[in-house]
Structures are given as structure tokens and as C-alpha cells.
mmCIF file of C-alpha atoms in Angstrom:
data_model
loop_
_atom_site.group_PDB
_atom_site.id
_atom_site.type_symbol
_atom_site.label_atom_id
_atom_site.label_comp_id
_atom_site.label_asym_id
_atom_site.label_seq_id
_atom_site.Cartn_x
_atom_site.Cartn_y
_atom_site.Cartn_z
ATOM 1 C CA MET Z 21 1.279 -14.372 1.265
ATOM 2 C CA VAL Z 22 -0.819 -12.889 4.449
ATOM 3 C CA LYS Z 23 -4.202 -12.153 4.597
ATOM 4 C CA THR Z 24 -5.482 -8.586 4.856
ATOM 5 C CA ALA Z 25 -8.470 -6.110 4.986
ATOM 6 C CA LEU Z 26 -7.825 -6.056 1.103
ATOM 7 C CA ASP Z 27 -8.762 -9.655 0.268
ATOM 8 C CA ASN Z 28 -12.053 -8.917 0.619
ATOM 9 C CA PHE Z 29 -12.294 -5.411 -0.706
ATOM 10 C CA PRO Z 30 -13.862 -3.863 -3.752
ATOM 11 C CA ARG Z 31 -11.287 -2.927 -5.711
ATOM 12 C CA PRO Z 32 -12.193 0.874 -7.073
ATOM 13 C CA PRO Z 33 -11.613 2.210 -10.599
ATOM 14 C CA CYS Z 34 -8.811 4.239 -9.966
ATOM 15 C CA ALA Z 35 -6.741 1.012 -8.539
ATOM 16 C CA ASP Z 36 -7.938 -0.749 -12.055
ATOM 17 C CA LEU Z 37 -7.037 2.129 -13.692
ATOM 18 C CA LEU Z 38 -3.154 2.124 -12.282
ATOM 19 C CA GLY Z 39 -2.856 -1.882 -12.582
ATOM 20 C CA TRP Z 40 -2.795 -1.907 -9.065
ATOM 21 C CA ARG Z 41 -2.040 -5.426 -7.473
ATOM 22 C CA LEU Z 42 -0.829 -6.276 -3.829
ATOM 23 C CA LEU Z 43 2.336 -7.850 -3.960
ATOM 24 C CA ASP Z 44 2.919 -8.709 0.176
ATOM 25 C CA ALA Z 45 2.077 -7.133 3.530
ATOM 26 C CA ARG Z 46 2.414 -6.732 7.144
ATOM 27 C CA PRO Z 47 -0.500 -5.355 8.452
ATOM 28 C CA GLN Z 48 0.867 -5.260 12.577
ATOM 29 C CA ASP Z 49 3.609 -3.259 10.915
ATOM 30 C CA GLY Z 50 1.483 -1.204 9.024
ATOM 31 C CA TRP Z 51 3.407 -1.753 5.550
ATOM 32 C CA ILE Z 52 2.630 -3.171 2.239
ATOM 33 C CA ARG Z 53 4.092 -3.650 -1.280
ATOM 34 C CA LEU Z 54 2.308 -3.256 -4.364
ATOM 35 C CA ALA Z 55 2.888 -3.300 -7.943
ATOM 36 C CA PHE Z 56 1.110 -1.003 -10.678
ATOM 37 C CA GLU Z 57 1.107 -1.094 -14.384
ATOM 38 C CA GLY Z 58 3.271 2.233 -15.989
ATOM 39 C CA ARG Z 59 0.900 1.818 -19.150
ATOM 40 C CA PRO Z 60 2.354 4.026 -22.017
ATOM 41 C CA GLU Z 61 -1.163 6.236 -22.037
ATOM 42 C CA PHE Z 62 0.586 7.234 -18.744
ATOM 43 C CA CYS Z 63 3.672 9.388 -20.769
ATOM 44 C CA ASN Z 64 4.605 12.469 -20.669
ATOM 45 C CA PRO Z 65 6.227 13.632 -24.214
ATOM 46 C CA ALA Z 66 9.980 12.713 -22.887
ATOM 47 C CA GLY Z 67 8.193 8.931 -23.062
ATOM 48 C CA PHE Z 68 8.456 8.860 -19.047
ATOM 49 C CA ILE Z 69 5.319 8.286 -16.608
ATOM 50 C CA GLN Z 70 3.944 11.682 -16.139
ATOM 51 C CA GLY Z 71 4.207 13.131 -12.445
ATOM 52 C CA GLY Z 72 0.743 13.208 -11.268
ATOM 53 C CA MET Z 73 0.578 9.297 -12.307
ATOM 54 C CA LEU Z 74 3.513 8.582 -9.698
ATOM 55 C CA SER Z 75 1.726 10.724 -7.521
ATOM 56 C CA ALA Z 76 -1.819 8.751 -7.842
ATOM 57 C CA MET Z 77 0.287 5.555 -7.644
ATOM 58 C CA LEU Z 78 2.390 6.638 -4.475
ATOM 59 C CA ASP Z 79 -1.348 7.720 -2.829
ATOM 60 C CA ASP Z 80 -3.042 4.438 -3.775
ATOM 61 C CA THR Z 81 0.100 2.810 -2.108
ATOM 62 C CA MET Z 82 -0.494 4.974 1.642
ATOM 63 C CA GLY Z 83 -4.095 4.501 1.407
ATOM 64 C CA PRO Z 84 -4.217 1.079 1.711
ATOM 65 C CA ALA Z 85 -1.066 0.426 4.444
ATOM 66 C CA VAL Z 86 -3.520 2.532 6.816
ATOM 67 C CA LEU Z 87 -6.567 0.015 5.970
ATOM 68 C CA VAL Z 88 -4.588 -3.051 6.008
ATOM 69 C CA MET Z 89 -3.067 -1.766 9.452
ATOM 70 C CA SER Z 90 -5.887 -1.046 11.070
ATOM 71 C CA GLU Z 91 -7.890 -4.439 9.727
ATOM 72 C CA GLY Z 92 -10.264 -2.594 7.562
ATOM 73 C CA ARG Z 93 -11.663 -0.444 9.884
ATOM 74 C CA LEU Z 94 -10.251 2.364 8.836
ATOM 75 C CA TYR Z 95 -10.266 4.466 5.144
ATOM 76 C CA THR Z 96 -8.172 7.613 4.670
ATOM 77 C CA ALA Z 97 -8.534 11.259 2.943
ATOM 78 C CA THR Z 98 -5.178 12.551 2.119
ATOM 79 C CA VAL Z 99 -4.635 15.649 3.873
ATOM 80 C CA SER Z 100 -1.169 16.416 2.494
ATOM 81 C CA MET Z 101 1.298 14.713 0.629
ATOM 82 C CA THR Z 102 4.639 15.756 -0.344
ATOM 83 C CA VAL Z 103 6.189 13.992 -3.374
ATOM 84 C CA ASN Z 104 9.893 14.167 -4.540
ATOM 85 C CA PHE Z 105 10.656 12.580 -8.077
ATOM 86 C CA LEU Z 106 14.246 11.185 -8.290
ATOM 87 C CA SER Z 107 14.400 9.320 -11.451
ATOM 88 C CA PRO Z 108 12.276 8.991 -14.830
ATOM 89 C CA ALA Z 109 9.791 6.034 -14.566
ATOM 90 C CA LYS Z 110 9.731 4.366 -17.791
ATOM 91 C CA PRO Z 111 6.781 2.182 -18.933
ATOM 92 C CA GLY Z 112 6.252 -1.152 -17.041
ATOM 93 C CA THR Z 113 6.158 -2.264 -13.780
ATOM 94 C CA ILE Z 114 6.585 -0.136 -11.016
ATOM 95 C CA ILE Z 115 6.725 -1.399 -7.235
ATOM 96 C CA GLY Z 116 5.585 0.781 -4.530
ATOM 97 C CA GLU Z 117 6.059 0.414 -0.936
ATOM 98 C CA ALA Z 118 4.570 2.296 2.163
ATOM 99 C CA THR Z 119 4.687 2.257 5.937
ATOM 100 C CA VAL Z 120 2.589 3.831 8.601
ATOM 101 C CA THR Z 121 5.026 5.510 10.603
ATOM 102 C CA GLN Z 122 2.223 6.799 13.034
ATOM 103 C CA LEU Z 123 -1.529 5.873 13.605
ATOM 104 C CA GLY Z 124 -3.213 8.331 15.680
ATOM 105 C CA LYS Z 125 -6.988 8.807 16.374
ATOM 106 C CA THR Z 126 -7.665 11.280 13.732
ATOM 107 C CA ILE Z 127 -4.635 11.397 11.306
ATOM 108 C CA ALA Z 128 -2.267 8.899 10.243
ATOM 109 C CA PHE Z 129 1.438 9.968 8.775
ATOM 110 C CA VAL Z 130 2.577 7.936 6.081
ATOM 111 C CA GLU Z 131 5.888 7.760 3.884
ATOM 112 C CA ALA Z 132 6.291 5.791 0.461
ATOM 113 C CA LYS Z 133 8.338 4.883 -2.616
ATOM 114 C CA LEU Z 134 8.364 3.487 -6.028
ATOM 115 C CA MET Z 135 10.677 1.613 -7.442
ATOM 116 C CA ALA Z 136 11.774 0.610 -10.778
ATOM 117 C CA GLU Z 137 11.821 -3.442 -11.016
ATOM 118 C CA ASP Z 138 15.667 -2.992 -10.782
ATOM 119 C CA GLY Z 139 15.326 -1.317 -7.648
ATOM 120 C CA THR Z 140 16.015 2.101 -8.877
ATOM 121 C CA VAL Z 141 13.895 4.633 -6.613
ATOM 122 C CA LEU Z 142 11.820 6.597 -8.445
ATOM 123 C CA ALA Z 143 10.194 8.724 -6.712
ATOM 124 C CA THR Z 144 9.379 9.269 -2.668
ATOM 125 C CA ALA Z 145 6.422 10.545 -0.863
ATOM 126 C CA THR Z 146 5.069 11.415 2.776
ATOM 127 C CA ALA Z 147 1.400 11.963 3.468
ATOM 128 C CA SER Z 148 -0.799 13.120 6.891
ATOM 129 C CA GLU Z 149 -4.219 11.097 6.043
ATOM 130 C CA ARG Z 150 -7.297 11.952 7.617
ATOM 131 C CA LEU Z 151 -8.782 8.845 9.050
ATOM 132 C CA LEU Z 152 -12.460 8.017 8.474
ATOM 133 C CA GLU Z 153 -14.155 5.150 9.815
ATOM 134 C CA ALA Z 154 -15.137 2.246 7.211
ATOM 135 C CA ALA Z 155 -18.650 1.858 8.717
ATOM 136 C CA ARG Z 156 -19.618 5.899 7.933
ATOM 137 C CA VAL Z 157 -18.223 5.850 4.712
ATOM 138 C CA VAL Z 158 -20.728 5.499 1.805
ATOM 139 C CA LEU Z 159 -19.572 3.896 -1.436
#
């Protein structure tokens, strides 16, 4: 797998909660592929992963796409995100892919999708992300 800025990046607690793991990346293209663990604790009464958890997975796919594209120089803060839920998500592995469609000076535009392991598209999202210089972010 390709080396990215995520290799030396401390994983935030939300990534651990979602079972976040890097599968592949093309930093020069602003593209990333991740896996999440859709846990039974994330389910609604119907037994499907709750939409807010899917939204968190989408958000946690798009931010890292910007981070790897910028070689670790830029964090993001989501300004707006539009989510479309296309198919119910069952517990298990959920694959996320994101692409930076435009990286500006202060805002990035990113799109993402979540898929079941069989390739069924579960949800899509687009977002505008405020760019923050990593050196100025206090963790």
C-alpha cells in the first residue's frame, strides 16, 4: 500500500469507535478507500445501521481524503454535508471511498460513498470543508 500522511497520524477516538482502517489511497488524486465496522450497537430498531452513524463514516472518509492529498498539511472542518441514503446498511464491514473534487485556498469540495462488501452503494455524500493548517491546530 502507498505511504500517506496518515501513517504517522494519531488516530482520533471517533475513528476507533467507527472501526476505521485505511485500505488504499492515491494522494495525488485526492482519493482514499477505507473500511469501517458497522457494529450491532450502531443499529436502529429495524436492525440497520442508523443514518447518523453512516453520516459519521462519510464525514470520516472525506476529511482524510483532504489530509492525504495535502500531505498532512491540512485538516478539515465540515461546513456543509449533504447525504443520500440509498440502501439499508447491515452490520458488518462498510467500505468508504472519497475523492477531493476541488482543493481551494480555504475550502475543499469532496464527495464520498459507502458500500457494503458486495458493492451495494449504501449512501453518498458531498461536502464543503473549511481548510485548517495542521500546524495551527492544537490537539
